Amino acid sequence: MTTTSAMLAERSWPEVDRPLLLVPVGSLEQHGPHLPLDTDTRIARAVAEGLARALPGGAVVAPAVAYGASGEHQDFAGTVSIGTDALRALLVEYGRSASSWAGAIVFVNGHGGNLEAVTAAVATLRDEARAVAWTPCAPAAESAPDAHAGRTETSILLHLAPEHVRLDRAVAGASEPIGELLPRLRAGGVAAVSRSGVLGDPAGATAEEGARLLGEMIARARERVAAEAAAR
């Protein structure tokens, strides 16, 4: 007996019947010397898959949009950024196409640099009377004290893909609050404040903490999606 996959790419077209479509939106960018370049995409995909299982009516998970607006990381090798304008246009066209068969669409955003593009795309699609929303991949603020490639993301990757975490290469980076770093970040990118690309400190990261943080992200995304559905 076969069961229908929750992954859109694994279904045939007759198995796609007005679903809630979850679209992970990530990035390909440096995450310090110890984490993989697709960290944000992995996290967005994991949140979307967990969300699909958590929603009472279920959902379908699309292949991730794996490139984002990551210009602030461009000084580090491996980063590929398509920029805000291109990402916004991509998501608008994605939403227009998918809304012809999806009951509703939720972009699950795993990279903070994508925020402007994601919110602008959702606004455009809603102006066209399409059922589109977005949710961040974010635990409670008190659970995630560092901004990039620190303990939070390192813990989550130790849970999701420990074989791709090089703890022997992990180093602490800029530890100031992100608000204090923003002027220099905007002027010179991440490299202006951290030679390693890390904003925070990976020390103390554990897979157990990563599992807890991921669960928190999924729970918060579920609340947001439920609120959006109730408002429609």
Short mmCIF file of C-alpha atoms in Angstrom, two decimals:
data_model
loop_
_atom_site.label_atom_id
_atom_site.label_comp_id
_atom_site.label_asym_id
_atom_site.label_seq_id
_atom_site.Cartn_x
_atom_site.Cartn_y
_atom_site.Cartn_z
CA MET A 1 0.00 0.00 0.00
CA THR A 2 1.40 3.39 -1.00
CA THR A 3 0.79 6.65 0.81
CA THR A 4 0.73 10.11 -0.72
CA SER A 5 3.91 12.03 0.02
CA ALA A 6 3.79 15.44 1.68
CA MET A 7 6.48 16.56 -0.78
CA LEU A 8 5.03 18.32 -3.80
CA ALA A 9 7.83 17.13 -6.09
CA GLU A 10 7.04 13.49 -5.27
CA ARG A 11 3.36 13.71 -6.17
CA SER A 12 1.78 13.24 -9.56
CA TRP A 13 -0.56 15.97 -10.77
CA PRO A 14 -3.82 14.10 -9.92
CA GLU A 15 -2.57 13.99 -6.30
CA VAL A 16 -2.47 17.79 -6.10
CA ASP A 17 -5.94 18.92 -5.05
CA ARG A 18 -6.09 22.52 -3.78
CA PRO A 19 -3.55 21.98 -0.97
CA LEU A 20 -2.07 24.45 1.45
CA LEU A 21 1.35 24.87 -0.15
CA LEU A 22 4.36 25.59 2.07
CA VAL A 23 7.31 27.07 0.17
CA PRO A 24 10.66 27.12 2.04
CA VAL A 25 12.72 30.20 1.12
CA GLY A 26 16.38 30.05 2.07
CA SER A 27 19.76 31.19 0.85
CA LEU A 28 23.19 30.03 -0.25
CA GLU A 29 25.58 32.02 1.89
CA GLN A 30 28.46 31.68 4.29
CA HIS A 31 27.71 30.48 7.79
CA GLY A 32 31.13 30.75 9.34
CA PRO A 33 33.92 28.22 8.84
CA HIS A 34 31.91 25.41 10.44
CA LEU A 35 28.39 25.36 8.96
CA PRO A 36 27.24 24.51 5.42
CA LEU A 37 26.37 27.24 2.93
CA ASP A 38 22.76 26.00 2.70
CA THR A 39 22.09 26.32 6.45
CA ASP A 40 19.15 28.72 6.02
CA THR A 41 17.59 26.53 3.33
CA ARG A 42 17.92 23.41 5.48
CA ILE A 43 16.24 25.16 8.40
CA ALA A 44 13.42 26.58 6.26
CA ARG A 45 12.78 23.15 4.77
CA ALA A 46 12.75 21.49 8.19
CA VAL A 47 10.32 24.08 9.56
CA ALA A 48 8.04 23.64 6.53
CA GLU A 49 8.08 19.85 6.87
CA GLY A 50 7.37 20.06 10.60
CA LEU A 51 4.61 22.57 9.97
CA ALA A 52 3.01 20.27 7.39
CA ARG A 53 2.85 17.52 10.00
CA ALA A 54 1.58 19.87 12.72
CA LEU A 55 -1.30 21.49 10.84
CA PRO A 56 -4.64 19.74 11.42
CA GLY A 57 -5.54 19.71 7.74
CA GLY A 58 -2.05 18.86 6.54
CA ALA A 59 -0.10 20.66 3.85
CA VAL A 60 2.21 20.04 0.91
CA VAL A 61 5.88 21.13 0.98
CA ALA A 62 7.35 22.55 -2.21
CA PRO A 63 11.01 22.27 -3.20
CA ALA A 64 12.90 25.10 -1.52
CA VAL A 65 13.78 28.38 -3.15
CA ALA A 66 17.48 27.97 -2.43
CA TYR A 67 18.84 31.40 -3.38
CA GLY A 68 18.04 34.64 -1.58
CA ALA A 69 19.10 38.21 -0.93
CA SER A 70 22.47 37.71 0.75
CA GLY A 71 24.52 40.67 -0.42
CA GLU A 72 25.78 41.32 3.10
CA HIS A 73 27.72 38.03 2.88
CA GLN A 74 29.14 38.56 -0.61
CA ASP A 75 32.74 38.99 0.62
CA PHE A 76 32.80 35.31 1.61
CA ALA A 77 33.40 32.57 -0.96
CA GLY A 78 30.44 30.35 -1.79
CA THR A 79 27.80 33.03 -1.28
CA VAL A 80 25.39 33.41 -4.20
CA SER A 81 22.91 36.27 -3.85
CA ILE A 82 20.19 37.09 -6.37
CA GLY A 83 19.23 40.29 -4.53
CA THR A 84 15.97 41.70 -3.23
CA ASP A 85 14.45 42.77 -6.55
CA ALA A 86 15.06 39.42 -8.25
CA LEU A 87 13.81 37.44 -5.26
CA ARG A 88 10.68 39.57 -5.01
CA ALA A 89 9.95 39.06 -8.72
CA LEU A 90 10.58 35.32 -8.42
CA LEU A 91 8.19 34.94 -5.48
CA VAL A 92 5.50 37.02 -7.18
CA GLU A 93 5.63 34.86 -10.30
CA TYR A 94 5.81 31.72 -8.18
CA GLY A 95 2.71 32.80 -6.28
CA ARG A 96 0.81 33.67 -9.45
CA SER A 97 1.55 30.27 -10.96
CA ALA A 98 0.97 28.13 -7.87
CA SER A 99 -2.21 29.93 -6.82
CA SER A 100 -3.94 28.53 -9.91
CA TRP A 101 -4.00 25.12 -8.20
CA ALA A 102 -3.06 25.65 -4.53
CA GLY A 103 -5.75 26.45 -1.97
CA ALA A 104 -3.34 28.84 -0.24
CA ILE A 105 0.40 29.51 -0.20
CA VAL A 106 2.71 30.20 2.73
CA PHE A 107 6.32 31.24 2.16
CA VAL A 108 8.45 29.86 5.03
CA ASN A 109 11.38 32.26 5.21
CA GLY A 110 14.67 31.06 6.68
CA HIS A 111 16.91 34.09 5.98
CA GLY A 112 16.50 37.55 7.49
CA GLY A 113 17.97 39.22 4.40
CA ASN A 114 14.97 37.95 2.42
CA LEU A 115 12.49 39.86 4.55
CA GLU A 116 12.01 42.87 2.26
CA ALA A 117 11.50 40.69 -0.80
CA VAL A 118 9.15 38.25 0.91
CA THR A 119 6.91 40.90 2.47
CA ALA A 120 6.75 42.91 -0.77
CA ALA A 121 5.89 39.81 -2.81
CA VAL A 122 3.15 38.80 -0.38
CA ALA A 123 1.70 42.33 -0.47
CA THR A 124 1.60 42.28 -4.28
CA LEU A 125 -0.04 38.86 -4.40
CA ARG A 126 -2.62 39.84 -1.81
CA ASP A 127 -3.44 42.94 -3.81
CA GLU A 128 -4.27 40.52 -6.60
CA ALA A 129 -6.69 38.73 -4.24
CA ARG A 130 -4.52 35.64 -3.89
CA ALA A 131 -4.44 33.60 -0.65
CA VAL A 132 -0.76 34.08 0.20
CA ALA A 133 1.03 34.58 3.52
CA TRP A 134 4.48 34.14 5.00
CA THR A 135 6.06 33.06 8.26
CA PRO A 136 9.61 33.40 9.59
CA CYS A 137 11.69 30.55 10.98
CA ALA A 138 12.22 32.08 14.39
CA PRO A 139 12.23 30.84 17.97
CA ALA A 140 11.40 33.15 20.82
CA ALA A 141 13.89 36.02 21.08
CA GLU A 142 15.15 34.86 24.45
CA SER A 143 15.95 31.43 22.96
CA ALA A 144 18.15 32.76 20.15
CA PRO A 145 20.65 35.33 21.44
CA ASP A 146 22.97 35.32 18.43
CA ALA A 147 22.31 36.48 14.90
CA HIS A 148 24.28 34.32 12.49
CA ALA A 149 26.18 31.01 12.65
CA GLY A 150 26.35 31.15 16.44
CA ARG A 151 24.96 28.77 19.03
CA THR A 152 21.40 28.86 17.69
CA GLU A 153 22.06 27.81 14.10
CA THR A 154 24.89 25.49 15.11
CA SER A 155 22.59 23.65 17.52
CA ILE A 156 19.87 23.29 14.88
CA LEU A 157 22.32 21.94 12.32
CA LEU A 158 23.75 19.52 14.88
CA HIS A 159 20.18 18.21 15.14
CA LEU A 160 19.38 18.24 11.41
CA ALA A 161 22.69 17.40 9.74
CA PRO A 162 25.48 16.70 12.23
CA GLU A 163 27.65 15.22 9.50
CA HIS A 164 27.93 18.69 7.94
CA VAL A 165 28.92 20.57 11.11
CA ARG A 166 32.69 21.06 11.57
CA LEU A 167 32.89 21.87 15.26
CA ASP A 168 36.68 21.72 15.14
CA ARG A 169 36.56 24.83 12.92
CA ALA A 170 34.00 26.76 14.98
CA VAL A 171 35.09 30.16 16.28
CA ALA A 172 33.39 33.01 18.09
CA GLY A 173 32.60 36.12 16.05
CA ALA A 174 31.22 39.56 16.75
CA SER A 175 29.24 39.37 19.97
CA GLU A 176 27.69 42.84 20.14
CA PRO A 177 23.88 43.08 19.86
CA ILE A 178 22.77 43.22 16.23
CA GLY A 179 21.40 46.73 16.75
CA GLU A 180 24.89 47.98 17.55
CA LEU A 181 26.40 46.22 14.54
CA LEU A 182 23.82 47.38 11.98
CA PRO A 183 25.49 50.66 10.90
CA ARG A 184 28.76 48.87 10.10
CA LEU A 185 26.93 45.92 8.59
CA ARG A 186 24.98 48.16 6.23
CA ALA A 187 28.10 50.02 5.22
CA GLY A 188 30.48 47.12 4.73
CA GLY A 189 28.61 43.83 5.07
CA VAL A 190 29.32 41.06 7.55
CA ALA A 191 33.03 41.09 6.73
CA ALA A 192 33.27 44.60 8.21
CA VAL A 193 32.37 43.27 11.66
CA SER A 194 33.48 39.63 11.60
CA ARG A 195 36.40 38.11 9.69
CA SER A 196 35.00 34.62 10.31
CA GLY A 197 31.47 35.50 9.20
CA VAL A 198 30.09 34.50 12.61
CA LEU A 199 27.85 36.85 14.56
CA GLY A 200 27.71 35.22 17.97
CA ASP A 201 29.46 32.21 19.50
CA PRO A 202 28.87 28.55 18.56
CA ALA A 203 30.31 27.35 21.89
CA GLY A 204 27.92 25.16 23.85
CA ALA A 205 25.76 24.19 20.88
CA THR A 206 24.09 20.78 21.17
CA ALA A 207 21.77 18.67 19.05
CA GLU A 208 19.31 18.53 21.97
CA GLU A 209 19.11 22.31 22.05
CA GLY A 210 18.71 22.31 18.28
CA ALA A 211 15.75 19.94 18.46
CA ARG A 212 14.10 22.17 21.06
CA LEU A 213 14.71 25.33 19.01
CA LEU A 214 13.38 23.73 15.83
CA GLY A 215 10.27 22.60 17.69
CA GLU A 216 9.79 26.14 18.93
CA MET A 217 10.12 27.50 15.39
CA ILE A 218 7.52 25.05 14.11
CA ALA A 219 5.10 25.85 16.94
CA ARG A 220 5.39 29.59 16.34
CA ALA A 221 4.94 29.12 12.58
CA ARG A 222 1.85 27.00 13.25
CA GLU A 223 0.34 29.74 15.38
CA ARG A 224 1.00 32.33 12.69
CA VAL A 225 -0.45 30.20 9.89
CA ALA A 226 -3.51 29.40 11.98
CA ALA A 227 -4.05 33.12 12.67
CA GLU A 228 -3.71 33.91 8.94
CA ALA A 229 -6.25 31.23 8.06
CA ALA A 230 -8.71 32.52 10.66
CA ALA A 231 -8.41 36.03 9.24
CA ARG A 232 -9.27 34.97 5.69
#
